[in-house]
């Protein structure tokens, strides 16, 4: 079918649906919801059989929904309505939630239901639920709805014919007052829910050291104690505030009305105040952990849960140190696990933006990532496996390819390109890794692409070696078991021997250092050169400057002359 996506942004769910529907042979084109006239124009140009709104904040005009079936993907159970569905589900502590695909009409979210899929809730952030449970349920529901529309016989269910007792009903937009924290009264659980219901947007507004900040990235503290509301410790980039029954770590803050109104590590934003707090070391029971290591049956598991997958210079250095330590252990495989929501998205653009010299900080950051990539590539003692629980983009994809194998959860989306960041050339030894694993032709294809990629395509292009099926929650134990069973096969030692021989041969042909020099030569131009595209694109990204048009890579219906589509 010809499908048009009308969407507020090309967010993770929209990307996943784009990948899944294209894989089924549908002709998908995308238009950002900029205004009604632009949306109408897109409908005229694409002439869709079906319109899907994966992430839409505004009403679809009657001129569109009265002439086309428009499916709204609503992150709520059947009958739930309103703009803050997931926020309320978290605030209210719902045990089960769902995704409903309904047909747009004149009453917001009250149209006929085409499909609905439920899931069990997890104590986590809105963003994490959205990227995992909501996305999986949405894919299932949208596929079902599309098949039902295509089949032509299915009758969508009017809301009024659904059992009223099972209906959620209208819920208004969550306001700051609905989740304001009362530090003297609220328990840690309540505070975590309030912050997590607003993470990543809009954040919970609060006052910290007399400054008005939005709070993000909250984690429980079970050991430290103090007067409720008081900041009592720091750990890594986070600040701990005591609660009535323990404490809560705040990893990230965004200050209201200031010079840098974007998310930054708490101890960076409140540097002077945080410096006066006692510093604690994180362990399993206490503190704020971004990097941790476990070991089981010959397998080292290195976790690195960086907020939004962004890796600063300091985080790369810390991860490099942790990886070196893991290499000294008497294990055979190291699993590089990233975090639950992202594996890695490369450089830390917010910290770069906030630095006194963005160019210098970019330079330091890319070098720190390259140091880590080199350490992974040059590992002789272990087989290294990048195991992708969540999405990965830009430099993160090539950093993963630095490992001997890349495994990914089915459903993971890769964005193996830097071009949207102002035509950044990129480093992470990609000019070595891509031809090495994918061959020249497929490497060129990957380098040209600007579209998100699903695991099947990534396997075909050799960006991924193995796809892990099964539920999100079982992923880490599944890959751990697969890795330890690899060690027990007779071929394992040969495998290590072979990979080291291959690396030596590659090094003799062209040293790694040369690849890096060449890549960084280009990056120097991106950071310090005459063309400011990278700095402009980074500014727009960090400050969330709304897009004024849909990129042509997505809006196929706006191609005036046919140009080669990179698929
Ligand atoms: N029918 C039509 N268009 C739609 C929907 C529909 N567009 C998308 C929409 N469903 C998704 N659901 C909602 C429901 C309510 C609101 C927004 C999206 C809403 N918005 C507030 C407003 O417009 O004033 C502001 C909310 C905000 O700022 O985020 O109430 O079923 N035709």
Coordinates of C-alpha atoms and ligand atoms in Angstrom, one line a residue:
X1 CA 0.0 0.0 0.0
X2 CA 0.9 3.6 -0.3
X3 CA 1.3 4.9 3.2
X4 CA 1.8 8.4 4.4
X5 CA 3.2 9.1 7.9
X6 CA 2.0 12.3 9.4
X7 CA 4.2 12.9 12.4
X8 CA 5.5 15.5 14.8
X9 CA 9.0 14.1 14.4
X10 CA 10.9 11.2 13.1
X11 CA 11.2 9.7 16.6
X12 CA 12.2 6.1 17.5
X13 CA 8.7 4.7 17.1
X14 CA 8.2 6.4 13.8
X15 CA 11.6 5.0 12.6
X16 CA 10.7 1.5 13.7
X17 CA 7.4 1.6 11.9
X18 CA 9.1 3.0 8.8
X19 CA 11.5 0.1 8.8
X20 CA 8.8 -2.6 9.4
X21 CA 6.3 -1.3 6.9
X22 CA 9.0 -0.8 4.2
X23 CA 10.1 -4.4 4.9
X24 CA 6.6 -5.6 4.1
X25 CA 6.8 -3.9 0.7
X26 CA 4.7 -0.8 1.5
X27 CA 5.6 2.5 -0.1
X28 CA 6.1 4.8 2.9
X29 CA 6.6 8.5 2.7
X30 CA 6.9 10.9 5.6
X31 CA 5.6 14.4 6.2
X32 CA 6.3 16.4 9.4
X33 CA 3.2 18.0 10.9
X34 CA 4.2 21.6 10.2
X35 CA 0.8 23.0 9.4
X36 CA -2.5 21.9 7.8
X37 CA -1.6 23.2 4.3
X38 CA 1.7 21.3 4.2
X39 CA -0.1 18.1 5.4
X40 CA -2.8 18.5 2.7
X41 CA -0.1 19.1 0.1
X42 CA 1.7 15.9 1.1
X43 CA -1.6 14.0 0.8
X44 CA -2.1 15.4 -2.7
X45 CA 1.4 14.5 -3.7
X46 CA 1.6 11.0 -2.2
X47 CA -2.0 9.9 -2.9
X48 CA -1.9 7.5 0.0
X49 CA -4.1 4.4 0.5
X50 CA -3.6 4.9 4.2
X51 CA -2.4 7.7 6.5
X52 CA -0.7 6.7 9.8
X53 CA 0.1 9.1 12.6
X54 CA 2.8 7.4 14.8
X55 CA 3.5 10.5 16.9
X56 CA 1.2 13.4 16.4
X57 CA 0.3 16.3 18.7
X58 CA -2.1 18.3 16.6
X59 CA -5.5 17.5 15.1
X60 CA -5.6 16.1 11.6
X61 CA -7.8 18.5 9.7
X62 CA -11.3 17.3 8.6
X63 CA -10.3 17.8 4.9
X64 CA -7.9 14.9 5.4
X65 CA -9.6 12.5 7.8
X66 CA -13.0 12.8 5.9
X67 CA -11.3 11.5 2.7
X68 CA -8.7 9.1 3.9
X69 CA -8.5 6.5 6.7
X70 CA -6.1 8.0 9.2
X71 CA -4.7 5.7 11.9
X72 CA -3.6 7.3 15.1
X73 CA -1.1 5.4 17.2
X74 CA -2.2 6.2 20.8
X75 CA 0.1 5.1 23.7
X76 CA -2.8 4.0 25.8
X77 CA -5.3 1.2 26.4
X78 CA -8.6 1.0 24.5
X79 CA -10.7 4.0 25.3
X80 CA -7.9 6.0 26.9
X81 CA -7.8 9.5 25.5
X82 CA -5.6 12.6 25.7
X83 CA -2.1 14.0 25.1
X84 CA -0.4 12.5 28.3
X85 CA -1.4 8.9 28.1
X86 CA 1.9 7.3 29.3
X87 CA 2.6 10.1 31.8
X88 CA -0.6 9.3 33.6
X89 CA -0.1 5.5 33.4
X90 CA 3.2 6.0 35.2
X91 CA 1.9 8.6 37.7
X92 CA -1.0 6.3 38.6
X93 CA 1.1 3.2 38.9
X94 CA -0.9 1.2 36.3
X95 CA 0.1 -2.4 36.3
X96 CA -0.9 -3.0 32.6
X97 CA -1.0 -0.5 29.8
X98 CA -1.3 -0.6 26.0
X99 CA -1.2 0.9 22.6
X100 CA -4.4 1.5 20.6
X101 CA -4.6 2.2 16.9
X102 CA -7.7 4.3 16.3
X103 CA -9.2 6.1 13.3
X104 CA -9.0 9.9 13.4
X105 CA -12.3 11.8 13.4
X106 CA -13.4 15.2 14.8
X107 CA -13.2 14.2 18.4
X108 CA -9.6 13.7 19.7
X109 CA -8.8 10.0 20.2
X110 CA -12.5 9.0 20.2
X111 CA -12.5 7.3 16.8
X112 CA -13.1 3.6 16.0
X113 CA -10.5 1.2 17.2
X114 CA -8.6 -0.9 14.6
X115 CA -6.3 -2.7 16.9
X116 CA -5.1 -2.7 20.5
X117 CA -2.3 -4.5 22.2
X118 CA -1.5 -4.5 26.0
X119 CA 1.7 -5.0 27.9
X120 CA 2.9 -5.3 31.5
X121 CA 4.3 -2.0 33.0
X122 CA 7.8 -1.7 34.3
X123 CA 9.1 0.7 36.9
X124 CA 11.1 2.9 34.6
X125 CA 11.1 6.2 32.7
X126 CA 8.5 7.2 30.1
X127 CA 11.2 7.2 27.5
X128 CA 12.3 3.6 28.3
X129 CA 8.7 2.3 28.2
X130 CA 8.2 4.1 25.0
X131 CA 11.3 2.7 23.3
X132 CA 10.6 -0.8 24.5
X133 CA 7.1 -2.0 25.5
X134 CA 5.2 0.8 23.7
X135 CA 7.2 0.3 20.5
X136 CA 6.8 -3.5 20.4
X137 CA 3.1 -3.2 21.1
X138 CA 2.7 -0.4 18.5
X139 CA 4.4 -2.5 15.8
X140 CA 2.1 -5.4 16.5
X141 CA -1.0 -3.2 16.6
X142 CA -0.1 -1.2 13.5
X143 CA 0.7 -4.4 11.5
X144 CA -2.7 -5.8 12.6
X145 CA -4.5 -2.6 11.7
X146 CA -2.8 -2.3 8.3
X147 CA -3.7 -5.9 7.5
X148 CA -7.3 -5.3 8.6
X149 CA -7.6 -2.1 6.4
X150 CA -6.0 -4.0 3.5
X151 CA -8.3 -6.9 3.9
X152 CA -11.3 -4.7 3.7
X153 CA -13.7 -6.8 5.7
X154 CA -12.8 -5.8 9.2
X155 CA -15.2 -3.5 11.0
X156 CA -13.3 -1.1 13.3
X157 CA -14.9 -1.0 16.8
X158 CA -16.7 2.2 17.8
X159 CA -15.7 3.2 21.3
X160 CA -19.3 3.3 22.5
X161 CA -19.6 -0.4 21.8
X162 CA -16.7 -1.3 24.0
X163 CA -17.4 -2.2 27.5
X164 CA -17.3 1.1 29.4
X165 CA -15.8 -0.5 32.5
X166 CA -12.6 -1.3 30.4
X167 CA -12.3 2.2 29.1
X168 CA -9.7 4.7 30.3
X169 CA -11.6 7.8 29.3
X170 CA -10.3 11.4 28.7
X171 CA -7.2 12.5 30.6
X172 CA -6.0 16.1 30.3
X173 CA -2.5 17.2 29.6
X174 CA -0.3 16.6 32.7
X175 CA 0.7 20.0 34.2
X176 CA 3.8 20.7 36.4
X177 CA 1.4 20.9 39.4
X178 CA 0.3 17.3 38.8
X179 CA 3.7 16.0 39.4
X180 CA 5.3 18.6 41.7
X181 CA 7.4 16.9 44.3
X182 CA 6.7 17.4 48.0
X183 CA 10.1 16.4 49.4
X184 CA 8.8 16.6 53.0
X185 CA 6.0 14.1 52.3
X186 CA 6.5 12.0 49.2
X187 CA 8.2 8.6 49.4
X188 CA 11.1 7.7 47.0
X189 CA 8.7 5.6 45.0
X190 CA 6.3 8.5 44.5
X191 CA 9.2 10.9 43.6
X192 CA 10.7 8.4 41.1
X193 CA 7.3 8.0 39.4
X194 CA 6.9 11.8 39.2
X195 CA 10.3 12.3 37.6
X196 CA 10.1 9.2 35.4
X197 CA 6.7 10.2 34.1
X198 CA 8.3 13.3 32.6
X199 CA 11.6 11.8 31.4
X200 CA 12.8 12.8 28.6
X201 CA 10.1 15.6 28.2
X202 CA 9.3 17.9 29.8
X203 CA 11.0 17.1 33.1
X204 CA 9.7 17.9 36.6
X205 CA 10.3 21.5 37.6
X206 CA 11.9 21.8 41.1
X207 CA 14.3 24.0 43.0
X208 CA 17.8 22.8 43.7
X209 CA 20.3 25.0 45.6
X210 CA 17.9 27.8 44.9
X211 CA 17.9 27.3 41.2
X212 CA 14.8 26.4 39.1
X213 CA 15.7 23.1 37.3
X214 CA 13.9 20.4 35.5
X215 CA 14.9 17.0 36.9
X216 CA 15.7 13.9 34.9
X217 CA 17.4 10.5 35.1
X218 CA 16.3 9.6 38.6
X219 CA 17.4 6.4 40.5
X220 CA 16.7 5.1 44.0
X221 CA 19.3 5.4 46.8
X222 CA 18.7 2.8 49.6
X223 CA 21.6 3.3 51.9
X224 CA 22.3 7.1 52.4
X225 CA 19.9 9.0 54.6
X226 CA 19.3 12.7 55.4
X227 CA 16.8 15.4 56.0
X228 CA 14.1 15.0 53.3
X229 CA 14.8 17.3 50.3
X230 CA 18.4 18.0 51.3
X231 CA 21.2 17.3 48.8
X232 CA 23.4 14.8 50.6
X233 CA 26.0 13.4 48.2
X234 CA 27.4 13.3 44.7
X235 CA 28.5 10.4 42.6
X236 CA 29.7 10.7 39.1
X237 CA 27.5 13.3 37.4
X238 CA 24.6 12.9 39.8
X239 CA 23.4 14.5 43.0
X240 CA 21.5 12.6 45.7
X241 CA 18.6 14.2 47.6
X242 CA 17.3 12.7 50.7
X243 CA 13.7 11.6 50.8
X244 CA 11.4 10.6 53.7
X245 CA 12.5 7.0 53.3
X246 CA 15.9 7.1 51.6
X247 CA 17.2 9.1 48.7
X248 CA 16.9 9.7 45.0
X249 CA 19.8 10.3 42.6
X250 CA 19.3 13.0 40.0
X251 CA 21.6 12.4 37.1
X252 CA 20.6 15.2 34.7
X253 CA 19.1 18.7 35.0
X254 CA 17.9 21.4 32.7
X255 CA 17.9 24.9 34.1
X256 CA 14.9 27.1 33.5
X257 CA 15.7 30.4 31.7
X258 CA 19.5 30.3 31.6
X259 CA 22.4 30.3 29.1
X260 CA 22.3 26.6 28.3
X261 CA 18.6 25.5 28.6
X262 CA 19.4 21.8 27.7
X263 CA 20.0 18.7 29.8
X264 CA 23.4 18.5 31.5
X265 CA 24.8 16.2 34.1
X266 CA 23.7 17.6 37.5
X267 CA 27.2 18.1 38.8
X268 CA 28.1 20.0 35.7
X269 CA 25.2 22.4 35.9
X270 CA 25.5 22.9 39.7
X271 CA 29.3 22.5 39.7
X272 CA 30.2 24.8 42.7
X273 CA 27.3 23.5 44.9
X274 CA 28.0 19.9 44.0
X275 CA 31.7 20.2 44.8
X276 CA 30.8 20.9 48.4
X277 CA 28.9 17.6 48.8
X278 CA 30.6 14.5 50.0
X279 CA 31.5 12.2 47.1
X280 CA 30.7 8.5 47.3
X281 CA 31.8 5.5 45.2
X282 CA 29.0 3.6 43.5
X283 CA 28.4 -0.1 44.2
X284 CA 25.5 -2.5 43.8
X285 CA 23.7 -1.1 46.8
X286 CA 24.3 2.5 46.7
X287 CA 25.2 5.4 44.4
X288 CA 24.7 6.4 40.7
X289 CA 26.3 3.9 38.3
X290 CA 26.8 4.4 34.6
X291 CA 29.4 1.7 34.1
X292 CA 29.4 -1.7 35.8
X293 CA 31.0 -5.1 35.3
X294 CA 29.8 -8.6 36.0
X295 CA 31.3 -12.0 35.3
X296 CA 29.8 -15.4 34.7
X297 CA 31.1 -18.6 33.2
X298 CA 34.0 -17.1 31.5
X299 CA 32.1 -14.1 30.2
X300 CA 32.7 -10.5 31.3
X301 CA 29.7 -8.3 31.0
X302 CA 30.5 -4.7 30.7
X303 CA 27.4 -2.4 31.0
X304 CA 27.5 1.3 30.1
X305 CA 24.2 3.0 30.6
X306 CA 24.9 6.6 29.4
X307 CA 21.9 8.9 29.5
X308 CA 20.5 9.1 25.9
X309 CA 23.4 7.1 24.7
X310 CA 25.6 10.2 24.7
X311 CA 29.3 9.5 25.5
X312 CA 31.4 12.5 26.7
X313 CA 35.1 12.6 26.8
X314 CA 35.2 11.7 30.5
X315 CA 32.7 8.8 30.0
X316 CA 34.8 7.4 27.1
X317 CA 37.9 7.6 29.3
X318 CA 36.1 5.8 32.2
X319 CA 34.7 3.2 29.8
X320 CA 38.2 2.7 28.3
X321 CA 39.6 2.1 31.8
X322 CA 36.8 -0.4 32.7
X323 CA 37.3 -2.2 29.4
X324 CA 41.1 -2.5 30.1
X325 CA 40.3 -3.9 33.5
X326 CA 37.9 -6.4 31.9
X327 CA 40.7 -7.5 29.6
X328 CA 42.9 -8.4 32.5
X329 CA 40.3 -10.8 33.9
X330 CA 40.6 -14.5 33.3
X331 CA 37.6 -14.7 31.0
X332 CA 37.4 -15.5 27.3
X333 CA 34.6 -13.2 26.0
X334 CA 33.7 -9.6 26.8
X335 CA 30.2 -8.6 26.2
X336 CA 29.9 -4.8 25.6
X337 CA 26.3 -4.3 26.6
X338 CA 25.7 -0.6 26.5
X339 CA 22.5 0.4 28.3
X340 CA 18.9 -0.9 28.3
X341 CA 17.6 1.9 26.1
X342 CA 20.6 2.7 23.9
X343 CA 23.9 1.1 23.1
X344 CA 25.6 4.3 22.1
X345 CA 24.9 7.4 20.1
X346 CA 28.5 8.6 19.9
X347 CA 29.7 12.1 20.9
X348 CA 28.0 14.0 23.7
X349 CA 26.6 16.9 21.8
X350 CA 25.1 18.7 24.8
X351 CA 28.4 18.9 26.7
X352 CA 30.1 20.0 23.5
X353 CA 27.6 22.7 23.1
X354 CA 28.1 23.8 26.7
X355 CA 31.9 23.8 26.4
X356 CA 33.8 27.1 26.1
X357 CA 35.2 25.9 22.8
X358 CA 32.8 23.5 21.0
X359 CA 35.4 22.7 18.4
X360 CA 38.0 21.8 21.0
X361 CA 35.6 19.7 23.0
X362 CA 34.5 17.9 19.8
X363 CA 38.1 17.2 19.1
X364 CA 38.7 15.8 22.6
X365 CA 35.5 13.8 22.5
X366 CA 36.1 12.1 19.1
X367 CA 39.7 11.3 20.2
X368 CA 38.4 9.7 23.4
X369 CA 35.9 7.6 21.4
X370 CA 38.7 6.6 19.0
X371 CA 40.9 5.5 21.8
X372 CA 38.2 3.3 23.0
X373 CA 37.5 1.9 19.5
X374 CA 41.2 1.2 19.1
X375 CA 41.4 -0.7 22.4
X376 CA 38.5 -2.8 21.3
X377 CA 39.9 -3.5 17.8
X378 CA 43.3 -4.4 19.2
X379 CA 42.0 -6.8 21.8
X380 CA 44.0 -10.1 21.5
X381 CA 43.1 -11.8 24.7
X382 CA 39.4 -12.0 24.3
X383 CA 36.6 -12.3 21.8
X384 CA 34.7 -9.1 22.0
X385 CA 31.0 -8.9 21.3
X386 CA 28.9 -5.7 21.1
X387 CA 25.4 -6.8 22.3
X388 CA 22.8 -4.1 21.4
X389 CA 19.9 -4.1 23.8
X390 CA 18.7 -0.7 22.4
X391 CA 19.1 1.6 19.4
X392 CA 22.4 2.9 18.3
X393 CA 23.3 5.8 16.1
X394 CA 26.1 7.7 14.4
X395 CA 29.5 6.9 15.9
X396 CA 27.9 4.3 18.2
X397 CA 27.2 2.0 15.3
X398 CA 30.9 2.0 14.2
X399 CA 32.1 1.7 17.8
X400 CA 30.0 -1.5 18.0
X401 CA 31.5 -2.7 14.7
X402 CA 35.0 -2.4 16.4
X403 CA 34.1 -5.5 18.3
X404 CA 34.6 -9.0 16.8
X405 CA 30.9 -9.6 16.6
X406 CA 27.8 -7.4 16.8
X407 CA 24.6 -9.0 18.2
X408 CA 21.4 -7.1 18.4
X409 CA 17.9 -7.6 19.8
X410 CA 15.3 -7.9 17.1
X411 CA 13.6 -4.5 17.0
X412 CA 16.8 -2.5 17.5
X413 CA 17.1 0.4 15.0
X414 CA 20.5 1.5 13.7
X415 CA 21.3 4.9 12.2
X416 CA 24.8 4.3 10.8
X417 CA 25.3 7.8 9.5
X418 CA 26.7 11.1 10.5
X419 CA 25.4 13.1 7.6
X420 CA 22.4 14.6 9.4
X421 CA 24.9 16.2 11.8
X422 CA 26.0 18.8 9.2
X423 CA 27.8 16.3 7.0
X424 CA 30.2 15.2 9.7
X425 CA 32.8 12.9 8.2
X426 CA 32.9 10.7 11.3
X427 CA 35.8 8.6 12.8
X428 CA 35.7 5.6 15.1
X429 CA 37.9 3.9 12.4
X430 CA 34.8 3.4 10.2
X431 CA 37.0 3.7 7.1
X432 CA 38.8 0.6 8.2
X433 CA 35.8 -1.3 9.8
X434 CA 33.2 -0.9 7.1
X435 CA 35.2 -2.2 4.1
X436 CA 36.7 -4.9 6.5
X437 CA 33.3 -6.3 7.5
X438 CA 31.0 -5.3 4.7
X439 CA 33.2 -5.0 1.6
X440 CA 33.6 -1.9 -0.5
X441 CA 30.2 -2.0 -2.2
X442 CA 28.1 -2.5 0.9
X443 CA 30.4 0.0 2.8
X444 CA 29.6 2.6 0.1
X445 CA 25.9 1.8 0.5
X446 CA 26.0 2.2 4.2
X447 CA 28.0 5.5 3.9
X448 CA 25.4 6.9 1.6
X449 CA 22.3 6.0 3.6
X450 CA 20.5 8.5 5.8
X451 CA 17.6 6.3 6.7
X452 CA 17.2 4.2 9.9
X453 CA 17.9 0.5 9.4
X454 CA 16.4 -2.5 11.0
X455 CA 18.3 -5.7 12.0
X456 CA 17.5 -7.7 8.8
X457 CA 19.0 -5.0 6.6
X458 CA 21.9 -4.6 9.0
X459 CA 22.6 -8.3 8.8
X460 CA 22.5 -8.2 5.0
X461 CA 25.1 -5.4 5.1
X462 CA 27.2 -7.1 7.8
X463 CA 26.8 -4.4 10.3
X464 CA 25.3 -7.1 12.6
X465 CA 26.2 -10.7 12.8
X466 CA 23.5 -12.1 14.9
X467 CA 19.9 -11.3 15.8
X468 CA 18.5 -12.2 19.2
X469 CA 14.8 -12.9 19.3
X470 CA 12.7 -12.9 22.5
X471 CA 11.5 -10.4 25.0
X472 CA 13.4 -7.2 25.9
X473 CA 13.8 -8.3 29.5
X474 CA 15.5 -11.6 28.7
X475 CA 18.2 -10.2 26.4
X476 CA 21.1 -9.9 28.7
X477 CA 20.8 -13.4 30.1
X478 CA 20.2 -14.8 26.6
X479 CA 23.4 -13.2 25.2
X480 CA 25.4 -14.3 28.3
X481 CA 24.4 -17.9 27.7
X482 CA 25.1 -17.8 24.0
X483 CA 28.5 -16.3 24.7
X484 CA 29.4 -18.9 27.3
X485 CA 28.4 -21.7 25.1
X486 CA 30.6 -20.3 22.3
X487 CA 33.6 -20.6 24.7
X488 CA 32.9 -24.3 25.1
X489 CA 33.1 -25.1 21.4
X490 CA 36.4 -26.5 20.1
X491 CA 36.5 -23.8 17.4
X492 CA 36.8 -21.0 20.0
X493 CA 40.6 -21.0 20.3
X494 CA 41.0 -21.2 16.6
X495 CA 38.7 -18.3 16.3
X496 CA 40.8 -16.1 18.6
X497 CA 44.0 -17.2 16.7
X498 CA 42.4 -16.3 13.4
X499 CA 41.2 -12.9 14.4
X500 CA 44.6 -11.9 15.8
X501 CA 46.3 -13.2 12.6
X502 CA 43.8 -11.2 10.5
X503 CA 44.4 -8.0 12.6
X504 CA 48.1 -8.3 12.1
X505 CA 47.7 -8.8 8.4
X506 CA 45.4 -5.8 8.2
X507 CA 47.9 -3.7 10.3
X508 CA 50.7 -4.7 7.9
X509 CA 48.7 -3.6 4.9
X510 CA 47.7 -0.2 6.5
X511 CA 48.2 0.7 10.1
X512 CA 45.2 1.6 12.2
X513 CA 46.9 4.9 13.0
X514 CA 46.8 5.9 9.4
X515 CA 43.0 5.4 9.2
X516 CA 42.6 7.5 12.2
X517 CA 44.8 10.3 10.9
X518 CA 42.9 10.4 7.7
X519 CA 39.5 10.4 9.4
X520 CA 40.6 13.1 11.9
X521 CA 42.0 15.2 9.1
X522 CA 38.4 15.4 7.7
X523 CA 37.0 15.9 11.2
X524 CA 39.4 18.8 11.8
X525 CA 37.8 20.5 8.8
X526 CA 34.3 19.8 10.2
X527 CA 35.2 21.2 13.6
X528 CA 37.6 24.1 12.7
X529 CA 37.1 24.7 9.0
X530 CA 35.3 27.3 6.9
X531 CA 32.0 25.4 6.6
X532 CA 30.1 25.7 9.9
X533 CA 27.4 23.1 9.0
X534 CA 28.3 20.8 11.9
X535 CA 28.1 23.6 14.5
X536 CA 24.8 24.8 13.0
X537 CA 23.3 21.2 12.9
X538 CA 24.5 20.6 16.5
X539 CA 23.0 23.8 17.7
X540 CA 19.6 23.0 16.1
X541 CA 19.7 19.5 17.6
X542 CA 20.7 20.6 21.1
X543 CA 18.3 23.5 21.2
X544 CA 15.5 21.3 19.6
X545 CA 14.9 23.9 16.9
X546 CA 11.7 22.7 15.2
X547 CA 12.2 21.5 11.6
X548 CA 10.7 23.8 9.1
X549 CA 10.4 21.1 6.4
X550 CA 10.6 17.4 6.1
X551 CA 14.0 16.1 4.8
X552 CA 13.8 14.8 1.3
X553 CA 15.3 11.5 2.3
X554 CA 12.0 10.9 4.1
X555 CA 9.5 12.8 2.0
X556 CA 9.6 10.7 -1.1
X557 CA 6.5 12.4 -2.4
X558 CA 8.4 15.6 -2.7
X559 CA 11.0 14.2 -5.1
X560 CA 10.7 16.2 -8.3
X561 CA 12.9 14.0 -10.5
X562 CA 13.6 10.4 -9.7
X563 CA 16.9 10.0 -7.9
X564 CA 18.5 6.8 -6.8
X565 CA 17.0 5.6 -3.6
X566 CA 19.4 4.1 -1.2
X567 CA 17.6 1.2 0.4
Ligands
LIG1 N1 -8.3 13.0 15.6 C1 -7.7 13.9 14.8 N2 -6.4 14.3 14.9 C2 -5.7 13.7 15.9 C3 -6.2 12.8 16.8 C4 -7.6 12.4 16.6 N3 -4.4 14.1 16.0 C5 -3.5 13.4 16.9 C6 -4.3 13.1 18.2 N4 -5.5 12.3 17.8 C7 -3.4 12.4 19.2 N5 -4.0 12.7 20.5 C8 -4.1 13.9 21.1 C9 -5.2 14.2 22.0 C10 -5.3 15.4 22.6 C11 -4.4 16.4 22.4 C12 -3.4 16.2 21.6 C13 -3.2 14.9 20.9 C14 -4.6 17.7 23.1 N6 -3.7 18.7 22.9 C15 -3.7 20.0 23.5 C16 -4.3 21.0 22.6 O1 -4.3 20.8 21.4 O2 -4.7 22.1 23.2 C17 -2.2 20.4 23.8 C18 -1.4 19.3 24.2 C19 0.1 19.6 24.2 O3 0.5 20.8 24.2 O4 0.9 18.7 24.1 O5 -5.4 17.9 23.9 O6 -8.1 11.5 17.3 N7 -8.4 14.4 13.8

